[in-house]
Structures are given as structure tokens and as C-alpha cells.
Amino acid sequence: MTIRPELLQRPRQREHERGWIFRAIGVEPFIQCAGVRTLYGASNPSDEVIVAMNAAAEAFVDMDELAEAAGRRLAELTSAEWGVITAGTAATLALATAACIAGNNPELMLRLPETSGLPNKVLIPSDQRFSYEQAIRIAGGEIVSVATVEGLAEALDGSAAMICLLGRMDSASGLPLSAAVPLARAHGVPILVEAAGLSPEKPDRWVKCGADLVVYAGGKYLRAPQSTAIVLGSERLCKAIWWNGAPHQAFGRAMKLGKEEIVGAVVALDRWMNFATAKHDRDQWLPRLKLIAAELNTQPGVRTEVLSWPGSVTAVRLKVSWDEEVVPFSAEDLRLALLGQRPRILIHDFWSTPTSIVLDPVNLGDDEAEIVGRALARAFREPRCIAERPSTLQAEADVSGGWCIEIQFLHGSATHHLDLEQNKTHISGVHHTGSSSGKLSGEIHGDHIRFEAAHEQIPMSLFYGFEGKVAEDGTISGTVQLGGSAKEHLGPVFKGQYGSAEFHASQSRVTPDSSTLSRRIQRRFK
């Protein structure tokens, strides 16, 4: 099955201003310099993908027959044994787990996620733990960390269903694919490589090196439909993934994708590997960064540097750093200021340091790169318009002591506790939930209090960002931002990714149990 590129061209005229459809429903779009993050729509489908999807919407097919044809075409494109299109990388983690536990045995398929008595452990190197592991657990997989080759050998005791590796961490890991393959082969345990943001090749590098399955995000650099992923590898496991997912009445029925998305993803992979338009897109990334750099290199105290990470990151990027003595704002001040202007400009949060940002060119047009360059140059010329002025108000209350907090979530509530210490306007202490404790820090100015509690966990730490006012009766009320993040994604966006809740706090006597817990936690943090 081959589709000629010339059949997939779309007329270039645009009847409306870019982003008009979002404005029509009350959402202001932005110029996207933050890479291909799902939170911001990842990437836009290419013209060829949109034409293919529109063509697929004109007729009907049997979805199983379409999956068979798509699998065959993916194999032709990559020299893998087979392929399957899924409803995204996280869905693939769940479906691959289901496939490795149940195959297409209907009795086991309909048991999922109940896997007691079955080989259900998913082994992950301890230096490759990542944020999306919950997708493995919802299929009934039990995650087990292994740190060494010896640890992997010990864990392959008949209870393991799958080994999961993070492709972008492979070269730096103490347990890379090359070390895992011999043991996995000897014990008949499949290996899945999560390569969401990496670039597929022919032949596929991961499959060639011994992986049984590898998954690539469709809606990132490939510019496939955003909700898709492309899985390559073992024909039997790819087909087991398909049978465990929609449209079938099995575990993965909720992970549905349409015929248009399947066709669009296949065309996107073909385009990425074979079409001149895709190569042209990639060839524009560096020139667009240079357009931005040219606007900034003459600004006092500002430096630019092109970054690339061969084999681990698909696109080049531009690092912009500045001297805090010359430019008094932080990267977060700049991020918020750029989002507040028109046109809005989005830059990354967790790639930043206090005095540097990193820009990704993948979703920029030439005109947008010029707009970004000019906006950044203006910010660095007039930095005091952006810098947040610290409050000079003294604290109007002393909040030291034990506190009981009632948190009202969107559904349900919880009681937490605080042990606070105050030194002038600085707040420190420990936040206790029902199951964990985390160190907190913040400040109080006037009657306004703000502090953040971090609960360190693997693979994702939890964050609670409290902000409120101290009332005349000594209670505190306000809102708490809820989030979670792995270390590599640490930034204000993920720290608030679960929304907000309301809280009301009152001082309480510290019970013996909570006092003991507080001392234990304080010692751990010292």
C-alpha cells in the first residue's frame, strides 16, 4: 500500500485568521515555543495527514481489516515484523501490559485488570522510572524496580510479564536494552521500549537491537493525529495489543480511535520517513532558531546557544540565558509576561532555570519566529516592566505551631495537618497528608500567606501550593493548587496539573503521634 505524496496536498489559502476557531469559543491561542507537549496540543497534523483523514471520513471499512492493512504497511515502512496504531503512548503502555499478561486468551482478557495468580510484574530499571507508569498499573501490572543486571536476573523468576525501558534514558542507564535483551530472551519475557518523543527509522533501531515492542508518539514530531501512537515489533504482540483494545469488548475498549486516526498515523509515518515536505519541515528548525537568536545577541547580558541531543531528543533547541545583574526578572516572570501579552507566546517551564529558557522550533512558522524574537528582545530591553516586585509588608500574624487543614476537593474532602515555623516573613515546616509527609516553605506578608509542600515519591512527587489569608479569628482560608511531577518535568505547570481545591485551617494542639511523626520527618529532611 503506497500513497503518492502529490495526492495528499491541501490548498494553502486560509479564509480565516489562524486560531479563529478557538477565539470563537472564548479561548485565546498562543505561539508555541514549548515543544510537543500534550498539554498544549503537541503538534498540528501535517497537510498530508489532514487530507488523508478527510478521505478516510468519506467511506467505511471493517476496523479489523484496516488494522491488518495498517500493520502490514507499518512493517514495510520500518522493516519491523508488524505494527499497530493505538490511542496514544500511555494507552500503549496499558495495552502492551494487557497483551503480555493475557495475550488473546478470552478468559484472561476479560479478567483484566484482576491479575492475581498470573505473571503480572513489569520490570523497570530504577534509573528509568517515569511519570506514565500508572497506565501499566491500570491493566493489572505490578511495577518492580530493578537496579542492576543481577537484580533483573533475580526478578525474572516466572512472575514477570514484561520489561519496560525508557528509550531516551537508554544510553545513560545502568541497565540499557543491550544488557536486558539476553536475560529477557532466556526467560521468554518481552521488552517494550517507550520512545514517545524519539524518531523512528528504517530499520527501527530498537527492534533491531532486540526489543519486542517499541512505541512512538504519533502526535509529536511525526505530526500524526495528536491522540495516536505507532507501535512496532513482534507481529503476535502487536496483534494481541489490537485484540485487547477498541473496537473489541475487552480491557482497552475505552482507548478508542477512529478509522481516520489510523489512516492519518500511517500516512504521518510514511511522510516522516519518505516525503520531501517532512524533510523541508525539519530543515527549517535551525533557521527559525537563528532568527530568534539574531534578535537577542545584541541585548546586554543575554547569550544564546543552539542545543542538540543526538539520539535522545528529535529537535534542535535554543537556550537563552542572561545575567541576573543586568536582567532582573526570572524565567517564570518572563513566561507569565509572554502569556499575558498579545499575541500570546508560550515558552517551556521545566526546561528553564531562574536565568535561562529553552525554545523549541518545531511548532513555529517563519513569521512566528520573528514575532518571538522581537517580543523577547523587547523584554530584555525593558526588563523592569516584567520583574515581579517583592512585597515589603511585614507579617501581621505568627502562624507557628500545629494546624489542622480541611481540604474540599471537587468531590470529597480530606483532613491534613501542618507543623509550621515562622521567622519574620519566612515560613517552613512539614505538611502531613493521610499517607505521606512533605517539607514546606513559603512566606507571609501582611495577612497574605503562601507556601508550597513537596512530598517526594517515585516516580512522581506530589505538590500542594497553599495560598490564603489569615482571618481576624486566627484561621486561614484560601485555595491549594494540586499537582505531581517527576524530577525531569519539575516546573510550575505540572505542580498545578490536578487543579485546585479550597482549604480552611485552624490551629490545633499537636497530638503525640503527629509530634513524633513531625520530629521523624524533620530529621529525615536535615
Tab-separated table of N, CA, C and O in Angstrom, residues 365-425:
chain	number	residue	atom	x	y	z
A	365	GLY	N	6.191	28.850	12.781
A	365	GLY	CA	6.366	29.268	11.398
A	365	GLY	C	7.413	30.368	11.343
A	365	GLY	O	7.827	30.901	12.374
A	366	ASP	N	7.845	30.715	10.129
A	366	ASP	CA	8.852	31.766	9.997
A	366	ASP	C	8.355	33.079	10.588
A	366	ASP	O	9.094	33.793	11.281
A	367	ASP	N	7.094	33.437	10.301
A	367	ASP	CA	6.546	34.686	10.827
A	367	ASP	C	6.472	34.653	12.345
A	367	ASP	O	6.726	35.658	13.015
A	368	GLU	N	6.154	33.488	12.899
A	368	GLU	CA	6.058	33.379	14.351
A	368	GLU	C	7.434	33.461	15.011
A	368	GLU	O	7.572	34.043	16.100
A	369	ALA	N	8.450	32.897	14.367
A	369	ALA	CA	9.802	33.002	14.918
A	369	ALA	C	10.226	34.464	15.008
A	369	ALA	O	10.857	34.885	15.991
A	370	GLU	N	9.872	35.260	14.019
A	370	GLU	CA	10.203	36.685	14.047
A	370	GLU	C	9.467	37.391	15.175
A	370	GLU	O	10.044	38.243	15.878
A	371	ILE	N	8.198	37.041	15.374
A	371	ILE	CA	7.414	37.649	16.451
A	371	ILE	C	8.025	37.304	17.811
A	371	ILE	O	8.154	38.160	18.690
A	372	VAL	N	8.430	36.048	17.976
A	372	VAL	CA	9.038	35.613	19.240
A	372	VAL	C	10.340	36.362	19.480
A	372	VAL	O	10.606	36.845	20.588
A	373	GLY	N	11.168	36.458	18.453
A	373	GLY	CA	12.442	37.168	18.606
A	373	GLY	C	12.238	38.609	19.031
A	373	GLY	O	12.923	39.105	19.935
A	374	ARG	N	11.301	39.290	18.395
A	374	ARG	CA	11.054	40.698	18.730
A	374	ARG	C	10.493	40.842	20.153
A	374	ARG	O	10.872	41.744	20.891
A	375	ALA	N	9.594	39.944	20.534
A	375	ALA	CA	8.992	40.026	21.871
A	375	ALA	C	10.037	39.783	22.957
A	375	ALA	O	10.049	40.480	23.990
A	376	LEU	N	10.921	38.810	22.744
A	376	LEU	CA	11.976	38.557	23.724
A	376	LEU	C	12.956	39.724	23.791
A	376	LEU	O	13.397	40.126	24.885
A	377	ALA	N	13.322	40.274	22.630
A	377	ALA	CA	14.243	41.420	22.617
A	377	ALA	C	13.645	42.596	23.384
A	377	ALA	O	14.344	43.277	24.151
A	378	ARG	N	12.352	42.824	23.199
A	378	ARG	CA	11.685	43.917	23.918
A	378	ARG	C	11.705	43.665	25.424
A	378	ARG	O	11.927	44.574	26.225
A	379	ALA	N	11.489	42.406	25.827
A	379	ALA	CA	11.508	42.067	27.253
A	379	ALA	C	12.887	42.310	27.859
A	379	ALA	O	13.001	42.843	28.975
A	380	PHE	N	13.948	41.955	27.132
A	380	PHE	CA	15.294	42.140	27.670
A	380	PHE	C	15.726	43.609	27.636
A	380	PHE	O	16.557	44.030	28.446
A	381	ARG	N	15.147	44.393	26.726
A	381	ARG	CA	15.457	45.828	26.703
A	381	ARG	C	14.783	46.559	27.865
A	381	ARG	O	15.303	47.551	28.373
A	382	GLU	N	13.583	46.073	28.249
A	382	GLU	CA	12.799	46.744	29.289
A	382	GLU	C	12.468	45.749	30.399
A	382	GLU	O	11.299	45.472	30.686
A	383	PRO	N	13.480	45.200	31.053
A	383	PRO	CA	13.252	44.104	31.989
A	383	PRO	C	12.447	44.494	33.227
A	383	PRO	O	11.756	43.656	33.804
A	384	ARG	N	12.513	45.741	33.634
A	384	ARG	CA	11.828	46.120	34.869
A	384	ARG	C	10.314	46.175	34.697
A	384	ARG	O	9.577	46.238	35.686
A	385	CYS	N	9.857	46.110	33.451
A	385	CYS	CA	8.417	46.025	33.211
A	385	CYS	C	7.891	44.617	33.502
A	385	CYS	O	6.680	44.418	33.636
A	386	ILE	N	8.810	43.657	33.592
A	386	ILE	CA	8.429	42.263	33.792
A	386	ILE	C	8.744	41.780	35.198
A	386	ILE	O	7.991	41.006	35.786
A	387	ALA	N	9.851	42.246	35.744
A	387	ALA	CA	10.303	41.735	37.043
A	387	ALA	C	9.242	41.942	38.112
A	387	ALA	O	8.673	43.028	38.247
A	388	GLU	N	8.966	40.894	38.869
A	388	GLU	CA	7.993	40.962	39.951
A	388	GLU	C	8.627	41.661	41.154
A	388	GLU	O	9.710	41.283	41.608
A	389	ARG	N	7.940	42.668	41.652
A	389	ARG	CA	8.470	43.410	42.799
A	389	ARG	C	8.128	42.666	44.089
A	389	ARG	O	6.954	42.418	44.372
A	390	PRO	N	9.140	42.311	44.875
A	390	PRO	CA	8.857	41.590	46.120
A	390	PRO	C	8.112	42.469	47.110
A	390	PRO	O	8.319	43.687	47.172
A	391	SER	N	7.240	41.834	47.879
A	391	SER	CA	6.479	42.570	48.883
A	391	SER	C	7.386	43.007	50.020
A	391	SER	O	8.299	42.284	50.435
A	392	THR	N	7.128	44.212	50.527
A	392	THR	CA	7.883	44.720	51.675
A	392	THR	C	7.046	44.706	52.947
A	392	THR	O	7.499	45.160	54.001
A	393	LEU	N	5.818	44.192	52.872
A	393	LEU	CA	4.947	44.137	54.040
A	393	LEU	C	5.490	43.158	55.066
A	393	LEU	O	5.947	42.066	54.724
A	394	GLN	N	5.412	43.543	56.319
A	394	GLN	CA	5.781	42.640	57.395
A	394	GLN	C	4.589	41.729	57.730
A	394	GLN	O	3.439	42.046	57.423
A	395	ALA	N	4.888	40.617	58.351
A	395	ALA	CA	3.831	39.687	58.729
A	395	ALA	C	2.946	40.296	59.812
A	395	ALA	O	3.448	40.902	60.770
A	396	GLU	N	1.635	40.116	59.652
A	396	GLU	CA	0.683	40.611	60.642
A	396	GLU	C	0.253	39.522	61.623
A	396	GLU	O	-0.553	39.782	62.516
A	397	ALA	N	0.767	38.308	61.436
A	397	ALA	CA	0.386	37.211	62.328
A	397	ALA	C	1.563	36.270	62.478
A	397	ALA	O	2.441	36.201	61.622
A	398	ASP	N	1.555	35.542	63.577
A	398	ASP	CA	2.531	34.484	63.796
A	398	ASP	C	1.792	33.157	63.646
A	398	ASP	O	0.909	32.834	64.436
A	399	VAL	N	2.170	32.395	62.627
A	399	VAL	CA	1.445	31.153	62.334
A	399	VAL	C	2.199	29.924	62.834
A	399	VAL	O	1.844	28.792	62.466
A	400	SER	N	3.203	30.114	63.642
A	400	SER	CA	3.962	28.973	64.158
A	400	SER	C	3.046	28.050	64.956
A	400	SER	O	2.138	28.504	65.660
A	401	GLY	N	3.312	26.752	64.835
A	401	GLY	CA	2.556	25.775	65.609
A	401	GLY	C	1.906	24.724	64.738
A	401	GLY	O	2.171	24.612	63.534
A	402	GLY	N	1.044	23.938	65.361
A	402	GLY	CA	0.340	22.877	64.647
A	402	GLY	C	-0.984	23.370	64.115
A	402	GLY	O	-1.684	24.167	64.747
A	403	TRP	N	-1.309	22.906	62.922
A	403	TRP	CA	-2.546	23.331	62.262
A	403	TRP	C	-3.291	22.116	61.718
A	403	TRP	O	-2.673	21.158	61.252
A	404	CYS	N	-4.589	22.187	61.775
A	404	CYS	CA	-5.464	21.190	61.142
A	404	CYS	C	-6.097	21.837	59.915
A	404	CYS	O	-6.680	22.929	60.007
A	405	ILE	N	-5.955	21.188	58.759
A	405	ILE	CA	-6.464	21.744	57.498
A	405	ILE	C	-7.571	20.847	56.947
A	405	ILE	O	-7.372	19.638	56.774
A	406	GLU	N	-8.698	21.443	56.643
A	406	GLU	CA	-9.769	20.738	55.947
A	406	GLU	C	-9.723	21.167	54.485
A	406	GLU	O	-9.839	22.348	54.176
A	407	ILE	N	-9.517	20.185	53.601
A	407	ILE	CA	-9.434	20.466	52.165
A	407	ILE	C	-10.684	19.930	51.485
A	407	ILE	O	-11.046	18.758	51.653
A	408	GLN	N	-11.346	20.783	50.723
A	408	GLN	CA	-12.544	20.394	49.983
A	408	GLN	C	-12.174	20.265	48.511
A	408	GLN	O	-11.944	21.261	47.825
A	409	PHE	N	-12.093	19.027	48.034
A	409	PHE	CA	-11.782	18.773	46.628
A	409	PHE	C	-13.044	18.937	45.778
A	409	PHE	O	-14.135	19.179	46.308
A	410	LEU	N	-12.924	18.801	44.488
A	410	LEU	CA	-14.100	18.897	43.629
A	410	LEU	C	-15.137	17.838	43.992
A	410	LEU	O	-16.334	18.047	43.834
A	411	HIS	N	-14.661	16.711	44.469
A	411	HIS	CA	-15.562	15.696	45.027
A	411	HIS	C	-14.840	15.050	46.202
A	411	HIS	O	-13.756	14.498	46.042
A	412	GLY	N	-15.411	15.156	47.374
A	412	GLY	CA	-14.785	14.591	48.547
A	412	GLY	C	-13.923	15.599	49.283
A	412	GLY	O	-13.682	16.718	48.813
A	413	SER	N	-13.444	15.216	50.445
A	413	SER	CA	-12.643	16.093	51.277
A	413	SER	C	-11.589	15.276	52.016
A	413	SER	O	-11.628	14.042	52.024
A	414	ALA	N	-10.644	15.978	52.636
A	414	ALA	CA	-9.593	15.309	53.400
A	414	ALA	C	-9.120	16.237	54.504
A	414	ALA	O	-9.217	17.465	54.402
A	415	THR	N	-8.613	15.634	55.579
A	415	THR	CA	-8.037	16.388	56.682
A	415	THR	C	-6.526	16.199	56.680
A	415	THR	O	-6.040	15.070	56.724
A	416	HIS	N	-5.799	17.296	56.581
A	416	HIS	CA	-4.339	17.286	56.622
A	416	HIS	C	-3.869	18.054	57.856
A	416	HIS	O	-4.665	18.716	58.531
A	417	HIS	N	-2.590	17.978	58.142
A	417	HIS	CA	-2.016	18.685	59.277
A	417	HIS	C	-0.720	19.388	58.867
A	417	HIS	O	-0.009	18.921	57.967
A	418	LEU	N	-0.447	20.497	59.540
A	418	LEU	CA	0.767	21.271	59.309
A	418	LEU	C	1.520	21.464	60.615
A	418	LEU	O	0.900	21.666	61.672
A	419	ASP	N	2.833	21.424	60.538
A	419	ASP	CA	3.704	21.889	61.622
A	419	ASP	C	4.504	23.051	61.050
A	419	ASP	O	5.371	22.845	60.192
A	420	LEU	N	4.185	24.280	61.493
A	420	LEU	CA	4.772	25.474	60.905
A	420	LEU	C	5.748	26.151	61.865
A	420	LEU	O	5.531	26.175	63.078
A	421	GLU	N	6.801	26.711	61.274
A	421	GLU	CA	7.733	27.578	61.984
A	421	GLU	C	7.854	28.870	61.192
A	421	GLU	O	7.977	28.839	59.966
A	422	GLN	N	7.818	29.987	61.898
A	422	GLN	CA	7.884	31.285	61.241
A	422	GLN	C	9.073	32.074	61.750
A	422	GLN	O	9.296	32.191	62.953
A	423	ASN	N	9.848	32.617	60.808
A	423	ASN	CA	10.966	33.504	61.128
A	423	ASN	C	10.756	34.791	60.334
A	423	ASN	O	11.032	34.846	59.135
A	424	LYS	N	10.203	35.787	61.015
A	424	LYS	CA	9.800	37.040	60.367
A	424	LYS	C	8.781	36.745	59.277
A	424	LYS	O	7.671	36.349	59.571
A	425	THR	N	9.151	36.878	58.000
A	425	THR	CA	8.167	36.606	56.942
A	425	THR	C	8.349	35.223	56.307
A	425	THR	O	7.597	34.860	55.407
